[in-house]
Short mmCIF file of C-alpha atoms in Angstrom, two decimals:
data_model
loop_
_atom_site.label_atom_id
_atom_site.label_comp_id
_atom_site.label_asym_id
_atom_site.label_seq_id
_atom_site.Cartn_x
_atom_site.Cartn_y
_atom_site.Cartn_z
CA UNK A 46 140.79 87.95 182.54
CA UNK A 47 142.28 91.53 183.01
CA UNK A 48 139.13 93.69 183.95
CA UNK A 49 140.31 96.07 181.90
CA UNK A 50 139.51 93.89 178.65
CA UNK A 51 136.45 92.29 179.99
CA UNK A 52 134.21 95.40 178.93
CA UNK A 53 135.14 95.25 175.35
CA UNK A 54 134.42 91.66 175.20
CA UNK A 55 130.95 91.43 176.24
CA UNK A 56 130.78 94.50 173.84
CA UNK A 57 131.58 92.16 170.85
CA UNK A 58 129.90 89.63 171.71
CA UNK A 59 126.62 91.44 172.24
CA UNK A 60 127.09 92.88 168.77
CA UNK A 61 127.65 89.44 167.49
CA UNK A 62 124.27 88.30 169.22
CA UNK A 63 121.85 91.41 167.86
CA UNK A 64 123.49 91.17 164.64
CA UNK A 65 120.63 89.38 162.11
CA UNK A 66 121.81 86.76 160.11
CA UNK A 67 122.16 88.05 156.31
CA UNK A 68 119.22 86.54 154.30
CA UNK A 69 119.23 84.44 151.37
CA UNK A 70 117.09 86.05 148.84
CA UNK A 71 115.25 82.97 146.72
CA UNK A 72 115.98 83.35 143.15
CA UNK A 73 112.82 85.23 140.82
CA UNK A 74 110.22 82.62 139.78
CA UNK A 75 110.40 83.22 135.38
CA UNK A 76 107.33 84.28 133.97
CA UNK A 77 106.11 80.71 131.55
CA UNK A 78 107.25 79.32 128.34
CA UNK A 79 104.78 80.39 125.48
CA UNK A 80 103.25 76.80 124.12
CA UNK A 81 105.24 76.67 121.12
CA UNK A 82 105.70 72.75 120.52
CA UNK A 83 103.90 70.89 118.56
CA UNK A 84 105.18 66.97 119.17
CA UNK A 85 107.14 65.81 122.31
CA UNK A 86 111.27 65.87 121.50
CA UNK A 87 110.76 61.69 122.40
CA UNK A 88 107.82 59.23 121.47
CA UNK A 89 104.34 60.30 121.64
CA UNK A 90 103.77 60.61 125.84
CA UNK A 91 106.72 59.59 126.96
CA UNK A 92 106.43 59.24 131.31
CA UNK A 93 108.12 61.75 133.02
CA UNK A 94 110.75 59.51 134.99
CA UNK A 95 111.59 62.80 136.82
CA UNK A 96 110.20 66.54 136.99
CA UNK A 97 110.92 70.32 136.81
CA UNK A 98 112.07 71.01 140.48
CA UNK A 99 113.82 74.63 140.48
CA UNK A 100 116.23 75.62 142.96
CA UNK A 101 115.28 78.03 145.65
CA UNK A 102 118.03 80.21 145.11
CA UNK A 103 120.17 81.10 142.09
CA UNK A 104 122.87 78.76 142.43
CA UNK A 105 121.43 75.90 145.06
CA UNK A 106 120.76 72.78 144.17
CA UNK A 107 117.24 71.58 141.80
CA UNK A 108 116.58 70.20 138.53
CA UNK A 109 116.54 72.19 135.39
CA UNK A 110 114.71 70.75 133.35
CA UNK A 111 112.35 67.42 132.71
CA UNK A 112 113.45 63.51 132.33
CA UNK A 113 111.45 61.74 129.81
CA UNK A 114 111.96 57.58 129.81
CA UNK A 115 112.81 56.66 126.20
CA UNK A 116 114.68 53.78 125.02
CA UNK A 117 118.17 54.21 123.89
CA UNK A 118 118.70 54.89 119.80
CA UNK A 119 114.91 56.40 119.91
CA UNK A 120 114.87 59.45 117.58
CA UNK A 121 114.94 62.94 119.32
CA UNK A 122 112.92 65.57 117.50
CA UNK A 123 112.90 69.04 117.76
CA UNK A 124 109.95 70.33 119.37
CA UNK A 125 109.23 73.43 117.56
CA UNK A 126 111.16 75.23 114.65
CA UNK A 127 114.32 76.96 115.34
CA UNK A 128 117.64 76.82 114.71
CA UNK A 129 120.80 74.79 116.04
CA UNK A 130 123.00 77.00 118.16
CA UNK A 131 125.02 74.16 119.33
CA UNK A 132 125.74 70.49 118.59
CA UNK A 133 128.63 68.56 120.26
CA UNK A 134 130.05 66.92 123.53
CA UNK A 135 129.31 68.63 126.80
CA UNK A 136 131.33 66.57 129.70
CA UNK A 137 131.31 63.17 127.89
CA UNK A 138 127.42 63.60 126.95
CA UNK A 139 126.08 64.70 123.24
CA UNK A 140 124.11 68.01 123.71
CA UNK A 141 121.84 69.87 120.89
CA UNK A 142 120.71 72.97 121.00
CA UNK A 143 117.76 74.88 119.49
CA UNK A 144 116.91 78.15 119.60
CA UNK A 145 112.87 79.13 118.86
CA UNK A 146 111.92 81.08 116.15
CA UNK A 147 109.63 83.58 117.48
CA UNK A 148 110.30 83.84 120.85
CA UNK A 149 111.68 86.96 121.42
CA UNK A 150 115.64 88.16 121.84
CA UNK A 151 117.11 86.43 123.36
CA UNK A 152 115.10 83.68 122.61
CA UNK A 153 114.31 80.56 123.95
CA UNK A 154 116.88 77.86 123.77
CA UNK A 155 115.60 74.07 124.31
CA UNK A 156 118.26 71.63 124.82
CA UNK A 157 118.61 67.82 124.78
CA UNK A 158 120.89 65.55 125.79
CA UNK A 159 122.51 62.87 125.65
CA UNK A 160 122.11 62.67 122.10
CA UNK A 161 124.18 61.55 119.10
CA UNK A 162 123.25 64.70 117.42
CA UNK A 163 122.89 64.59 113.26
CA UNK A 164 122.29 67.98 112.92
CA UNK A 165 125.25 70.68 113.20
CA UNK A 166 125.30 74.34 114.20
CA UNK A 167 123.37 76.79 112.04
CA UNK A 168 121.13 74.05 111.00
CA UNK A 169 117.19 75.33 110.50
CA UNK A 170 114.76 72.66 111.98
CA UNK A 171 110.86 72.31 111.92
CA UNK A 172 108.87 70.79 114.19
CA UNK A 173 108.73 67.03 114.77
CA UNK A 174 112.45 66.56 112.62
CA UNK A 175 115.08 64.67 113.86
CA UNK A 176 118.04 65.93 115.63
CA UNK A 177 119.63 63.05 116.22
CA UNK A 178 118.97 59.89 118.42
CA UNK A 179 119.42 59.19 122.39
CA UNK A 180 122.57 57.69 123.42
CA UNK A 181 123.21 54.67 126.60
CA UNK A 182 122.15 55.82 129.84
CA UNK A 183 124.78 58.07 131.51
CA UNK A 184 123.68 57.36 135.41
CA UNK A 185 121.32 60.80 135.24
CA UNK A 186 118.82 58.51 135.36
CA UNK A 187 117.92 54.67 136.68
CA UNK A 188 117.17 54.28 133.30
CA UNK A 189 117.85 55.18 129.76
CA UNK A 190 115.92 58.68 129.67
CA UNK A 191 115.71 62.08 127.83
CA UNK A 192 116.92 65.21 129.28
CA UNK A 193 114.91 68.07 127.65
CA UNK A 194 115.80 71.80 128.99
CA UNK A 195 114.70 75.14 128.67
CA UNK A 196 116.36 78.95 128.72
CA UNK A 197 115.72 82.04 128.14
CA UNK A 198 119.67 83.73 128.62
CA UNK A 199 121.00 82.36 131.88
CA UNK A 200 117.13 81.71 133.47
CA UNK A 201 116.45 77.93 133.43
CA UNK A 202 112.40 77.22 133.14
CA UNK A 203 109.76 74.25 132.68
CA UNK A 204 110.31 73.01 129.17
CA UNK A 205 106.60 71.02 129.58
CA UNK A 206 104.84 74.92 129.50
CA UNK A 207 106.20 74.46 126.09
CA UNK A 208 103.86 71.73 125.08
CA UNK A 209 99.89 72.75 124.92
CA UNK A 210 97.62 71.12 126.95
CA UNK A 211 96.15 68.43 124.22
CA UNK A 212 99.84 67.31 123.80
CA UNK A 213 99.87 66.67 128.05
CA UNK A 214 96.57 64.86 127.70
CA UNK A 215 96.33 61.97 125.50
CA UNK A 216 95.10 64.02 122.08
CA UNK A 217 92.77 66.17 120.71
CA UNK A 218 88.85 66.40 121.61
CA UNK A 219 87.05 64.87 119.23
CA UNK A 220 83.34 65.78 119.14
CA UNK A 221 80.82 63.43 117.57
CA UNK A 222 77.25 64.05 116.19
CA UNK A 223 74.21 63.37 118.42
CA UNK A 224 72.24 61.98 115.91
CA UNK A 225 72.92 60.25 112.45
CA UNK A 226 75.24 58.01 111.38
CA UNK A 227 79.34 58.20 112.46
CA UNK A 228 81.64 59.79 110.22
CA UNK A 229 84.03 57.34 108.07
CA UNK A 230 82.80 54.41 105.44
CA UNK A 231 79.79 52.30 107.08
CA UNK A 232 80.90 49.10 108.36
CA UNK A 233 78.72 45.74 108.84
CA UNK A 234 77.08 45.30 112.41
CA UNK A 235 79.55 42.43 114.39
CA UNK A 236 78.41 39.04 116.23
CA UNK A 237 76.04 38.56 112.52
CA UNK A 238 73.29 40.81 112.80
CA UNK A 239 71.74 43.24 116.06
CA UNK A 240 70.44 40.39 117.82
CA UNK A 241 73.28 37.97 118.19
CA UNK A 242 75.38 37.84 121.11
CA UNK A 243 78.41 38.98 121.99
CA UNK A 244 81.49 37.25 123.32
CA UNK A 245 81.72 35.89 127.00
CA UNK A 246 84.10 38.57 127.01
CA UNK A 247 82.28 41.47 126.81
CA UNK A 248 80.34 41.33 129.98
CA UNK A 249 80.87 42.33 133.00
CA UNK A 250 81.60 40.90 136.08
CA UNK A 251 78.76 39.59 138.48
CA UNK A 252 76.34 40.60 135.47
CA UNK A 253 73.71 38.51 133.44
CA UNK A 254 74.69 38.30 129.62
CA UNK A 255 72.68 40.95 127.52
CA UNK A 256 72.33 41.78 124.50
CA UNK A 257 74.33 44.67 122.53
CA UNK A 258 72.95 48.20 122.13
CA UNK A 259 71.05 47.68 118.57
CA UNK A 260 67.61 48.67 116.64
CA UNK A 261 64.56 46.73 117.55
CA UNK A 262 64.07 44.12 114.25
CA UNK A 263 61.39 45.22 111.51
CA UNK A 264 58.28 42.94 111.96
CA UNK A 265 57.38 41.62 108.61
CA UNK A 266 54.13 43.49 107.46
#
């Protein structure tokens, strides 16, 4: 190498070295859904075949939304009232649309898909009606499944913040009295009276048959 070109080399290539790397800024974690629903858009707790997994940045890879495992021709419901700002094929796949009432502007827009939708655009839902029913799997999931999104404009977020917490549980709490009889009609004691036994099939394992939970009989005066 001409010496006269070796000193702007090393220049570059030192400048190359102490250069930092430009940084990927991760995309803004969106503030929650409001709990708006009031019934799941599939079943009554359907399993989650596959979760909410944002991407780290704005346009890297991640899963917008929430797979729910339903069987194929199931009713899809909308989740909270709204109305339908689109219904139709995205890509092969039946998509409807829903925007909230209530949620602010712009609002928020659940989606599901695939779905043979039997609602159409401008359409005013409530809660828990049908917007159509799930079509054959597509391959989005091992199985036939539900997929239920969530935006707010161009910002993708966790449609299950949507649901309150009784509807992630398994139902409402249901408090009982301490004392006195349950509510409902009163119903005849089972087994034939408080101190007959009960089936093989109520005891457990390893233990010695006993007798039900009942009043101690009246002696006779």
């Amino acid at each position: 190498m001409y010496p006269e070109l070796l000193l702007p080399t090393l220049a570059a290539l030192l400048v190359t070295f102490l250069t930092p790397a430009p940084t990927v800024s991760p995309a803004p974690t969106p503030a929650p859904a409001p709990a708006r629903a009031s019934t799941w858009p599939v079943g009554a707790r359907p399993p989650v075949v596959r979760g909410w997994s944002p991407p780290v940045t704005a346009y890297g890879a991640g899963h917008r939304g929430v797979d729910l495992a339903a069987a194929a021709g199931s009713a899809v419901r909308a989740v909270a009232p709204g109305r339908v700002s689109f219904a139709g094929r995205v890509a092969g796949r039946g998509v409807v649309a829903v925007e909230l009432d209530g949620t602010g502007d712009p609002p928020l827009r659940t989606t599901y898909e695939p779905v043979r939708a039997t609602v159409k655009k401008g359409d005013e839902v409530s809660a828990g009606d049908a917007v159509g029913f799930l079509e054959r799997p597509t391959g989005h999931c091992p199985t036939s499944c539900l997929h239920w999104g969530l935006r707010r404009a161009r910002t993708y977020l966790n449609p299950l913040t949507l649901l309150p917490p009784w509807l992630l549980r398994h139902g409402p709490s249901r408090l009982l009295p301490l004392y006195g009889p349950l509510p409902g009609p009163a119903r005849p004691l089972l087994y034939g009276g408080p101190m007959a036994r009960p089936p093989a099939r109520f005891y457990a394992p390893g233990l010695s048959p006993g007798l039900p939970a009942a009043p101690w009989p009246r002696l006779p005066p």
